[in-house]
XYZ file of C-alpha atoms in Angstrom:
749
model
C 47.601 127.813 124.577
C 49.448 124.668 124.592
C 47.127 122.375 124.093
C 45.672 124.253 121.149
C 48.523 124.067 119.380
C 49.360 120.036 119.949
C 45.982 119.725 118.187
C 46.341 122.258 115.516
C 50.254 121.490 114.389
C 48.669 117.576 112.355
C 45.667 119.253 111.547
C 47.798 122.074 109.856
C 50.892 119.477 108.662
C 48.132 117.235 106.813
C 46.257 119.920 105.402
C 49.406 121.459 104.421
C 50.371 118.360 102.400
C 47.542 118.084 100.454
C 47.478 121.508 99.593
C 50.951 120.637 98.260
C 49.360 117.745 96.723
C 47.279 119.381 95.213
C 49.244 122.273 93.568
C 51.822 119.306 91.772
C 48.309 118.165 90.043
C 47.271 121.592 89.208
C 50.947 122.075 87.736
C 50.633 118.681 86.212
C 54.120 117.910 87.752
C 53.927 113.854 88.135
C 56.415 112.625 91.812
C 59.669 110.627 90.605
C 60.991 108.905 93.784
C 64.655 108.330 94.306
C 65.639 105.664 96.992
C 69.242 106.737 98.335
C 71.379 106.185 100.998
C 73.626 108.809 102.327
C 76.462 107.803 105.099
C 76.118 110.690 107.734
C 78.167 108.734 110.295
C 80.104 105.606 110.026
C 84.055 104.644 108.233
C 83.271 107.057 105.674
C 80.421 110.212 106.795
C 80.595 111.177 103.356
C 76.307 111.986 103.363
C 77.284 115.070 105.974
C 78.291 117.124 102.079
C 76.915 114.723 99.713
C 73.289 114.623 100.891
C 73.400 118.816 100.908
C 75.102 118.215 97.256
C 71.880 116.386 95.979
C 69.832 118.517 97.522
C 70.900 121.023 95.532
C 70.787 119.548 92.118
C 67.465 118.687 92.749
C 65.991 121.575 93.622
C 67.824 122.522 90.963
C 66.125 120.289 88.316
C 63.043 120.694 89.231
C 63.150 124.824 88.537
C 64.221 123.621 85.145
C 61.500 124.049 82.241
C 63.791 122.168 80.060
C 64.697 118.638 81.762
C 61.854 116.926 82.843
C 59.420 119.497 82.530
C 56.083 116.924 84.161
C 58.399 115.553 86.686
C 59.320 116.092 90.097
C 62.595 114.284 91.561
C 61.988 113.685 95.498
C 64.673 111.967 97.555
C 63.922 109.252 100.173
C 67.469 108.943 102.164
C 68.729 107.097 105.177
C 72.035 106.635 106.618
C 73.792 103.522 105.627
C 76.129 104.393 108.108
C 78.402 102.973 106.068
C 77.578 99.580 107.394
C 76.021 96.547 105.045
C 74.224 95.441 107.480
C 72.354 98.676 108.476
C 71.832 99.284 104.591
C 70.622 95.605 104.362
C 68.099 96.505 106.773
C 67.598 100.275 104.715
C 67.084 98.433 101.239
C 64.700 95.974 102.623
C 62.526 99.270 103.909
C 63.545 100.842 100.377
C 62.256 98.446 98.513
C 58.792 97.245 99.890
C 57.778 100.414 101.348
C 56.048 102.444 99.046
C 56.076 104.784 96.885
C 57.798 102.709 94.165
C 61.326 103.606 93.782
C 62.657 104.581 89.970
C 66.243 104.971 90.526
C 68.765 103.901 93.974
C 72.123 106.162 95.052
C 74.112 104.421 97.437
C 77.163 106.183 98.249
C 80.804 103.463 100.191
C 82.187 100.760 97.989
C 80.647 97.771 100.973
C 77.467 99.200 100.866
C 76.914 99.841 96.670
C 78.111 96.457 96.274
C 74.931 95.270 98.467
C 72.787 96.790 96.964
C 73.898 96.763 93.459
C 73.489 93.430 93.533
C 70.703 92.690 94.800
C 69.021 96.024 92.654
C 68.675 93.360 89.273
C 66.216 91.471 90.627
C 64.077 94.332 91.072
C 64.438 96.011 87.682
C 66.878 99.086 88.947
C 69.111 100.940 88.008
C 71.728 101.980 90.611
C 73.474 105.208 90.321
C 76.685 105.888 92.983
C 78.407 108.965 93.660
C 81.058 107.527 96.737
C 82.527 104.004 95.620
C 85.639 103.190 94.194
C 85.638 99.682 94.151
C 86.966 98.291 91.221
C 84.721 94.958 91.662
C 82.341 97.472 91.309
C 83.148 97.236 87.302
C 82.215 93.886 86.717
C 79.241 93.982 84.451
C 77.739 90.133 85.173
C 78.095 90.785 88.521
C 76.408 93.782 88.249
C 74.437 94.804 85.144
C 72.762 98.070 86.339
C 75.154 99.341 88.043
C 76.707 102.991 87.448
C 78.875 105.224 89.280
C 79.943 108.432 88.955
C 83.167 108.287 91.566
C 85.843 106.775 89.393
C 87.036 103.355 90.338
C 90.324 103.114 92.584
C 91.774 101.714 88.961
C 91.580 104.781 87.069
C 95.149 105.571 88.852
C 96.513 103.149 86.745
C 96.943 104.652 83.961
C 98.742 107.663 84.523
C 100.350 105.852 86.940
C 101.770 104.057 83.836
C 102.092 106.782 82.193
C 104.390 108.409 84.642
C 106.276 105.110 84.398
C 107.423 105.561 81.091
C 107.863 108.947 80.682
C 110.281 108.748 83.768
C 111.546 105.831 82.175
C 110.926 103.110 84.492
C 110.840 99.529 83.443
C 110.745 97.683 87.430
C 108.827 98.604 89.959
C 107.344 96.904 92.813
C 104.065 96.883 95.111
C 103.381 97.240 98.670
C 99.315 97.000 100.105
C 97.202 96.506 102.620
C 94.978 93.459 102.574
C 91.184 94.388 101.609
C 89.500 93.631 98.394
C 89.410 97.767 96.881
C 93.608 97.379 97.097
C 94.088 93.655 95.962
C 91.860 94.867 93.060
C 93.307 97.909 92.055
C 96.573 95.858 92.703
C 95.521 92.834 89.984
C 94.679 95.734 87.594
C 98.391 97.375 87.482
C 99.578 94.200 86.779
C 98.167 93.487 83.703
C 98.503 97.374 82.737
C 102.292 96.758 83.747
C 102.706 94.021 81.535
C 100.977 95.256 78.399
C 103.360 98.383 78.775
C 106.804 96.035 78.904
C 106.992 97.253 82.939
C 107.335 94.274 85.218
C 106.310 94.064 88.829
C 109.870 92.791 90.967
C 107.974 93.015 94.592
C 104.484 92.450 95.935
C 104.314 92.652 98.566
C 101.210 92.707 101.354
C 100.435 93.051 104.910
C 97.268 93.025 107.027
C 98.255 95.436 110.100
C 101.888 95.647 110.837
C 104.021 96.677 107.485
C 107.082 96.347 108.941
C 108.593 92.990 107.553
C 106.809 94.132 104.168
C 109.115 96.901 104.343
C 112.380 95.053 104.955
C 111.395 92.555 102.408
C 110.958 95.357 100.222
C 114.482 96.990 100.998
C 115.914 93.678 100.928
C 115.259 93.064 97.391
C 115.965 96.621 96.158
C 113.146 98.022 94.910
C 113.415 101.521 93.589
C 109.983 103.087 93.141
C 107.323 101.535 94.774
C 103.315 102.029 94.747
C 101.539 102.470 98.119
C 98.288 101.147 98.086
C 96.558 101.542 101.572
C 94.152 103.924 104.337
C 95.970 106.713 105.876
C 96.343 104.991 108.946
C 98.607 102.651 107.085
C 100.002 104.617 105.570
C 101.549 106.215 109.007
C 102.249 103.120 110.100
C 104.093 102.226 106.296
C 105.940 104.798 106.090
C 107.429 104.686 110.273
C 109.124 101.674 109.253
C 110.373 102.931 105.744
C 111.924 105.780 108.375
C 114.079 102.926 109.938
C 114.604 101.423 106.956
C 115.935 104.261 105.254
C 114.105 103.494 102.085
C 113.340 107.067 101.473
C 115.827 109.657 99.759
C 116.861 110.428 95.677
C 116.951 106.512 95.917
C 113.381 106.377 95.883
C 110.383 106.995 94.774
C 107.101 106.401 96.545
C 103.262 106.591 94.455
C 100.540 107.091 97.328
C 96.457 107.573 96.833
C 95.894 111.042 96.680
C 92.999 111.208 99.025
C 94.687 111.622 102.454
C 94.633 114.816 104.158
C 97.368 117.276 103.158
C 99.180 116.963 106.485
C 98.359 113.742 106.953
C 101.725 112.357 108.029
C 102.051 115.004 110.479
C 98.942 113.622 113.046
C 99.799 112.884 116.326
C 99.085 108.483 115.703
C 99.564 105.732 118.494
C 100.176 103.944 116.990
C 103.905 104.402 115.789
C 106.926 105.715 117.528
C 108.412 108.175 115.029
C 108.078 112.031 115.461
C 106.838 114.148 112.994
C 110.251 115.685 111.952
C 111.238 111.638 110.897
C 108.071 111.027 108.838
C 108.546 113.982 107.071
C 111.946 113.294 105.974
C 110.564 109.764 104.902
C 107.651 111.373 102.950
C 109.308 113.778 101.134
C 109.658 113.368 97.180
C 106.748 110.941 97.225
C 104.196 111.093 93.924
C 100.047 111.401 94.234
C 97.650 110.201 91.916
C 94.338 111.537 92.293
C 90.803 111.807 91.083
C 89.793 115.368 89.851
C 86.751 115.946 91.453
C 86.231 119.251 91.304
C 86.377 120.897 87.447
C 89.632 122.619 87.249
C 88.124 124.921 84.500
C 85.862 127.631 84.243
C 83.254 126.209 82.584
C 79.705 126.306 82.914
C 78.042 123.066 82.330
C 74.368 121.366 82.338
C 73.363 122.805 85.465
C 75.061 126.994 85.058
C 77.168 127.133 87.736
C 81.051 126.347 87.380
C 82.826 124.878 89.844
C 83.841 128.270 92.181
C 80.175 128.931 92.169
C 78.961 125.265 93.189
C 81.646 125.318 96.112
C 80.344 128.739 97.677
C 76.557 127.319 97.680
C 78.199 124.671 98.626
C 79.607 125.969 101.773
C 76.535 128.241 102.691
C 74.574 125.380 102.213
C 76.584 123.535 105.192
C 76.357 126.943 107.326
C 79.970 127.260 107.630
C 81.191 124.413 108.278
C 85.082 123.558 107.723
C 85.295 121.398 104.962
C 88.369 119.284 106.689
C 85.819 118.223 109.074
C 82.582 117.947 106.976
C 82.974 114.115 105.735
C 82.448 113.937 101.681
C 82.960 117.691 101.058
C 86.021 116.202 97.987
C 83.272 114.021 96.182
C 80.239 116.392 97.107
C 80.341 117.328 93.128
C 80.199 113.892 92.519
C 76.465 113.370 94.500
C 75.612 116.676 92.535
C 76.216 115.874 89.447
C 74.272 112.381 89.936
C 71.718 113.711 90.399
C 71.981 115.508 87.261
C 73.035 112.637 85.350
C 69.779 110.345 86.596
C 67.802 113.754 85.357
C 69.321 114.143 81.790
C 68.718 110.117 81.443
C 65.627 110.014 82.517
C 64.067 113.683 80.557
C 66.012 111.626 77.770
C 63.565 108.391 77.927
C 60.809 110.124 77.583
C 60.187 111.056 74.025
C 60.887 106.898 73.238
C 58.550 105.528 76.015
C 56.183 107.958 74.360
C 56.699 106.703 71.282
C 56.160 103.500 72.576
C 52.914 104.183 74.388
C 54.120 104.347 78.150
C 55.660 106.528 80.635
C 57.646 107.843 83.534
C 55.103 107.080 86.111
C 54.538 103.503 84.902
C 57.250 102.042 85.920
C 57.553 99.268 88.213
C 59.743 96.598 89.758
C 58.970 94.228 86.939
C 59.034 96.346 83.405
C 62.046 95.556 82.245
C 61.618 97.830 79.257
C 61.538 100.905 80.912
C 64.584 99.431 83.066
C 66.473 99.312 79.214
C 65.637 102.527 78.420
C 67.179 104.681 81.488
C 70.108 101.765 81.337
C 70.252 103.236 77.414
C 70.435 106.749 78.190
C 72.438 106.399 81.185
C 75.238 104.405 78.810
C 75.193 107.292 76.989
C 75.277 110.202 79.005
C 77.514 112.841 78.252
C 77.744 116.296 79.464
C 79.838 118.665 82.206
C 79.332 119.032 85.414
C 81.221 121.065 89.008
C 83.025 117.592 88.681
C 83.921 117.957 84.777
C 83.397 115.672 81.986
C 80.846 113.592 82.755
C 80.749 109.791 81.150
C 81.032 106.238 81.457
C 83.335 103.547 80.249
C 81.193 100.440 79.494
C 81.968 98.844 83.244
C 79.364 102.048 84.154
C 82.653 103.635 86.185
C 82.965 107.021 85.775
C 85.810 108.004 83.205
C 87.956 111.543 85.031
C 90.881 113.525 84.841
C 93.833 112.037 86.828
C 95.702 114.935 88.932
C 98.842 114.128 90.117
C 101.120 116.054 93.078
C 104.121 116.092 94.390
C 104.825 116.378 98.435
C 107.642 119.356 97.694
C 108.868 120.669 101.055
C 106.351 119.293 103.132
C 103.677 120.569 100.955
C 101.526 119.214 97.921
C 102.585 120.775 94.837
C 100.253 120.015 91.313
C 102.645 119.202 88.794
C 100.251 118.142 86.266
C 96.693 115.973 85.135
C 95.819 112.950 83.112
C 93.388 112.754 80.630
C 92.995 108.381 80.745
C 90.094 109.290 77.593
C 92.287 111.321 75.241
C 95.668 109.801 76.819
C 96.921 112.696 76.898
C 99.371 113.727 80.295
C 99.667 117.776 80.960
C 103.163 118.354 82.480
C 104.004 121.679 84.345
C 107.337 121.225 84.527
C 108.209 121.986 88.097
C 108.814 118.348 89.522
C 111.651 118.014 91.631
C 113.659 114.969 93.157
C 116.052 114.446 95.876
C 118.965 113.968 93.813
C 119.672 115.575 89.887
C 116.517 113.921 88.639
C 113.637 110.694 88.825
C 116.323 108.220 90.444
C 117.047 104.751 88.673
C 114.811 101.847 88.696
C 116.634 99.549 90.271
C 120.728 99.912 90.996
C 122.730 100.302 87.718
C 124.929 97.331 87.308
C 127.616 98.050 85.120
C 129.914 95.111 83.323
C 133.457 95.301 83.587
C 135.720 92.660 82.075
C 138.878 91.569 84.568
C 141.774 91.034 81.913
C 145.111 89.792 82.314
C 147.800 92.416 84.031
C 150.121 93.346 80.988
C 153.037 94.228 83.720
C 153.128 90.521 85.105
C 152.264 88.902 81.263
C 155.005 90.908 80.504
C 156.464 89.365 83.241
C 156.119 85.838 83.402
C 156.164 85.663 78.931
C 160.006 86.958 79.210
C 160.968 84.087 82.397
C 159.750 81.776 79.174
C 161.232 83.343 77.192
C 164.643 82.955 79.562
C 163.371 78.713 79.226
C 162.671 78.437 76.171
C 165.943 80.528 75.480
C 167.681 77.634 77.701
C 165.746 74.846 75.744
C 167.028 75.878 72.922
C 170.974 75.898 74.239
C 170.367 72.992 75.962
C 169.347 70.913 72.442
C 171.508 72.490 69.696
C 174.889 71.442 72.373
C 173.028 67.701 72.242
C 172.866 67.390 68.679
C 176.202 69.656 68.533
C 177.667 65.818 70.769
C 175.652 63.973 69.674
C 178.535 61.343 68.733
C 180.525 61.781 71.951
C 179.743 58.619 73.714
C 179.340 59.768 76.871
C 176.031 61.989 75.255
C 175.116 58.535 73.809
C 174.508 56.930 76.353
C 172.263 59.377 77.825
C 170.120 58.619 74.680
C 169.933 62.062 73.219
C 167.042 61.431 71.346
C 165.053 61.103 74.158
C 167.306 64.443 75.721
C 166.011 66.197 72.175
C 162.188 65.069 72.963
C 162.900 66.318 76.405
C 164.150 69.514 75.359
C 161.031 70.331 72.319
C 158.643 69.327 74.950
C 160.035 72.053 77.505
C 159.569 74.717 74.857
C 156.494 73.604 74.126
C 155.214 73.700 77.121
C 157.262 77.892 78.257
C 155.302 78.582 74.803
C 151.820 77.458 75.998
C 152.235 80.348 78.673
C 152.365 83.332 75.426
C 148.332 81.602 74.182
C 147.791 81.512 78.075
C 148.050 85.024 78.624
C 146.189 85.921 75.867
C 141.928 87.275 76.523
C 139.954 89.730 75.554
C 141.889 92.432 75.203
C 144.063 90.891 72.723
C 141.674 88.472 70.931
C 138.232 89.187 69.390
C 135.437 86.373 70.199
C 135.228 85.457 67.042
C 138.863 83.913 66.901
C 138.931 83.227 70.636
C 138.160 79.509 70.546
C 141.265 78.706 67.996
C 143.325 80.704 70.996
C 141.907 78.054 73.701
C 142.405 74.952 70.705
C 145.619 76.437 70.756
C 146.040 76.294 74.777
C 145.051 72.953 74.729
C 147.448 70.820 72.304
C 150.590 72.748 72.738
C 150.885 72.379 76.973
C 149.473 68.891 76.358
C 151.726 67.539 73.526
C 154.788 69.644 75.351
C 154.119 68.029 78.719
C 154.262 64.342 76.601
C 157.099 65.068 75.321
C 158.529 66.731 78.314
C 157.487 64.170 80.586
C 156.720 61.126 78.295
C 160.746 60.898 77.575
C 161.571 61.334 80.897
C 159.740 57.980 81.684
C 160.102 56.369 79.448
C 163.983 56.320 80.421
C 163.349 55.745 83.888
C 161.282 53.012 82.790
C 163.715 50.895 80.655
C 165.601 51.602 83.478
C 163.603 49.354 86.208
C 162.548 46.820 83.049
C 165.986 45.876 82.345
C 168.959 46.462 85.548
C 166.193 44.986 88.276
C 165.353 41.844 86.575
C 167.208 38.781 87.952
C 170.765 38.116 87.801
C 170.030 34.993 85.099
C 168.635 37.479 82.761
C 170.054 40.783 83.236
C 173.031 39.390 80.527
C 170.133 39.100 77.759
C 169.001 42.350 78.611
C 171.947 43.725 78.040
C 171.543 45.608 75.010
C 168.444 48.308 75.055
C 167.096 48.508 71.439
C 166.371 52.668 71.150
C 163.624 51.705 69.226
C 161.645 50.661 72.214
C 162.491 53.682 73.445
C 160.804 56.041 70.621
C 157.884 53.945 70.260
C 157.328 54.162 74.406
C 157.511 57.506 74.026
C 155.530 57.015 70.764
C 152.528 55.522 72.966
C 151.728 58.090 75.137
C 152.048 60.876 72.685
C 149.809 58.352 70.605
C 147.511 58.389 74.042
C 147.251 61.787 74.102
C 146.363 63.172 70.566
C 143.418 60.463 70.689
C 142.079 61.939 73.774
C 142.469 64.863 72.840
C 140.986 64.731 69.502
C 137.924 63.079 70.742
C 137.849 66.065 73.072
C 137.701 68.750 70.395
C 135.113 66.729 68.167
C 132.692 65.830 70.759
C 133.060 68.910 72.965
C 134.758 71.597 72.368
C 136.385 74.322 73.760
C 134.378 77.483 73.707
C 134.285 81.126 75.604
C 132.275 81.613 78.016
C 131.862 84.232 80.024
C 132.003 83.813 84.372
C 129.892 86.535 86.607
C 131.230 87.131 90.419
C 130.525 88.719 93.538
C 129.547 92.268 92.187
C 131.280 95.065 93.873
C 130.154 98.741 94.955
C 133.078 101.237 93.810
C 133.844 103.425 95.776
C 131.791 106.870 96.752
C 128.213 107.459 96.879
C 126.930 106.379 93.958
C 124.189 103.992 92.849
C 125.700 101.370 91.070
C 127.788 98.371 91.200
C 130.182 96.787 89.104
C 129.863 93.280 87.913
C 133.055 91.570 87.179
C 133.155 89.369 83.939
C 135.638 86.501 83.177
C 136.301 85.401 79.743
C 137.935 82.345 79.638
C 137.734 78.721 77.989
C 135.449 75.862 79.151
C 133.318 73.467 77.495
C 130.086 71.398 78.431
C 131.706 68.871 79.965
C 134.948 70.414 81.355
C 134.800 68.600 84.656
C 134.545 65.481 83.344
C 137.050 65.402 81.030
C 140.026 67.401 83.421
C 138.938 64.640 85.369
C 139.817 62.041 82.580
C 142.946 63.712 82.096
C 143.861 64.070 85.392
C 143.281 60.662 86.680
C 145.114 59.576 83.848
C 148.471 62.084 84.027
C 148.327 61.581 87.593
C 148.828 57.874 87.299
C 151.932 58.572 85.457
C 152.877 61.015 87.822
C 152.600 58.057 90.604
C 154.364 55.238 88.364
C 157.019 57.438 87.782
C 157.775 58.310 91.247
C 157.814 54.702 92.186
C 160.450 53.749 89.044
C 161.972 56.589 90.205
C 162.352 55.322 93.775
C 162.809 51.602 92.753
C 166.241 52.521 90.202
C 168.034 55.219 92.813
C 170.612 52.400 93.594
C 171.071 51.874 89.938
C 174.056 52.426 88.336
C 174.759 51.841 84.323
C 175.618 53.293 81.412
C 173.224 52.449 78.605
C 171.366 55.565 80.180
C 173.188 57.084 82.238
C 171.309 60.391 83.149
C 168.629 57.592 85.066
C 168.625 59.603 88.446
C 168.607 63.529 87.696
C 165.811 61.890 85.148
C 164.491 60.540 88.785
C 165.359 63.918 90.571
C 163.042 66.000 87.561
C 160.213 63.724 88.052
C 159.935 64.517 91.662
C 160.103 68.169 91.041
C 157.541 67.770 88.284
C 155.279 65.449 90.971
C 155.347 68.357 93.150
C 155.389 72.162 90.963
C 152.954 69.932 89.116
C 150.655 68.724 92.637
C 150.815 72.390 93.547
C 149.836 74.331 90.246
C 146.399 72.068 91.163
C 147.619 69.838 88.320
C 149.293 72.215 85.799
C 150.523 69.702 83.392
C 146.903 68.337 83.162
C 146.356 69.974 79.089
C 143.647 72.522 79.412
C 143.246 76.165 79.789
C 143.702 77.842 83.235
C 140.038 79.001 85.142
C 139.679 81.464 87.352
C 138.032 80.534 90.301
C 137.353 82.807 93.024
C 137.489 79.950 96.255
C 138.915 82.917 98.107
C 135.921 86.007 97.320
C 134.660 85.617 100.597
C 137.243 87.458 102.109
C 136.123 90.191 99.984
C 139.691 90.232 98.043
C 139.391 91.715 94.710
C 138.326 89.682 91.660
C 141.396 91.318 89.552
C 144.254 91.149 92.596
C 142.544 86.978 92.178
C 143.176 86.767 89.063
C 146.645 88.212 88.479
C 148.337 86.202 91.123
C 146.727 83.159 90.407
C 147.240 83.680 86.150
C 150.995 84.491 87.201
C 151.411 82.066 90.008
C 150.397 79.237 87.331
C 152.731 80.430 84.775
C 155.550 80.415 87.090
C 154.535 76.914 88.345
C 154.302 75.721 84.377
C 158.151 77.669 84.252
C 159.280 75.734 87.868
C 157.484 72.619 86.591
C 159.466 73.520 82.960
C 162.755 74.184 84.372
C 162.670 70.868 86.797
C 162.100 68.493 83.619
C 165.045 70.301 81.837
C 167.499 69.642 85.008
C 168.025 65.829 84.015
C 168.849 67.437 80.347
C 171.266 70.141 81.468
C 173.522 67.856 84.219
C 174.282 65.661 81.059
C 176.176 68.875 79.244
C 180.075 67.893 80.273
C 183.069 69.191 79.087
C 186.236 67.853 77.074
C 189.054 69.681 78.542
C 189.897 66.473 80.989
C 188.165 64.391 78.668
C 185.232 62.237 79.704
C 184.140 64.254 82.980
C 180.962 65.188 83.394
C 179.501 68.420 84.387
C 176.205 68.501 86.059
C 174.162 71.803 85.857
C 171.924 72.200 88.331
C 168.914 74.214 87.797
C 167.793 76.373 90.682
């Protein structure tokens, strides 16, 4: 009996095939063959659900009398295992084995790339249901390629829309080094550039994301787009937890096609607990292509999306959708068959008018291929995955679903229609902080000004010094006819007093800053400081230097020449001071004309305020400067320094000389010592110019304000000491007349 069955079954099968073929011929339907590659295993076993969905669509199309009434579509399919090598062999079988296929339907980006590149040589249209690689949008490389699965770059318009909605202008990216993510990121970079958004940090990794995540942390990345597969996502967020790159200051954008519990899956490649992973991923935003129409609409197949899912579940025999590869992409495979059927149906009329038929297609017939291409390119219908329409690159245009992880589960927060630029927002987004975080640390610029208390205190001391100078000047003028005063060269003493008062008066403009003076008038204040302090020093020190110079010149000559020089002509003293003053005036004029002082804003190390605030304080300081400031200061320091050294030498040489012609030269010598000492301590306070804060000690973390106050008040006090020291010689000239010609030497502390 068994042997009889074995002999009978093949004959019965052959007879059945003949009968079916005859029935088709009787019905007048010609067969059109579709060559398909469905990955039932491998990296993406999408064929497990996509193949049943495609067969469901074929059954409905073949049963319709209004779509291809004279034709029957038949699917010839193989398992590509999502492997380009295996797909190459299967593609050869499809092309070189009868019957002729009118269209190829691959799945998997790597397989589709291979098939689409080869199909042009056979004049074949390629329609993919499961390829997202942006590289497939290259029309020059893949001229006959279409896909119902949107390109991965379709996420990017949605991301840009969200960046603009939340007013972010600075983002960072981290990607796994694969072609699909690199292409997606290149597209994102172009789109954000057009939108005026900057990618400040771009990191990539091959297998270990630790270094890339650390770089994001170091460069203060806040809004981060992550492009990587699910396994690598767990590695990334384990490192994110370690680097504390999450929380209210950060927002992560991820791909939405991970499993809903991807961060809870135990992974031996990471050393983070489920609780740590859950904490790190909280609040992140995902974008996902809408693959199932959210609306209850009956499209071309007369099925709603809900009815399609119910029928697909029935065809799968009750398998768990989460364990069935390609379940999410099944609506795309279903609509791919419908897109092909409607396009072929659209070509029947034009081909008939030209005397051609679809069954006449062969691999050398470019005309039929061109007609099918035009029909596919103009496709537009409602499918179970939504509205089906292709862009100029043959990629599907679709809605994007926006979700946010809230409390450990994903919540829908909106949709984006890139074809119309329409964002449907639910308004239920939740943030760990009070709202969307800033795209970078907020830097508050804060100008630092001189403490008014210190300014007033130093000004009081300067005022007292000026008052003392007026007293000395008045005393000197009033007693100018007294012989002892005459022998001290009173006109030089007057110059010293006036110079000291000018130097002390420079304290007032030196204390003026942006708090008192507008930016428009600040350059005038800068010049006033320069001239007041420069000329004040020239008068005060120049008159003392002149005295000591002439004492040395007259009284250190040989004995036989002394009598000839006993008579000291006053005009020579005044001429010496005039020369020193003229040199200063010439130098200051040259400085002002060639490289005038202007206001400069200097930035110092940023400071973190107290409290948990996402801000930094940027201390700013206004001061006077010029383009060649160091050069001018070098010239002035060099010139004044030589005068100080020469003055010290002359004071030392004349310390033992006693004369009535310039009877206060010893006090003048002491004043020169003090000027040199205190001038050196104040970093050349005698040099004309502005006082510029140099935060050299800022590495210790001292506050800039304290540094400014200390430096400003110290500079002013040092000038005050220098001025009083310079005036010591003048004070020593005062005397009383109660005892006749006795000299009262007033010493100043």
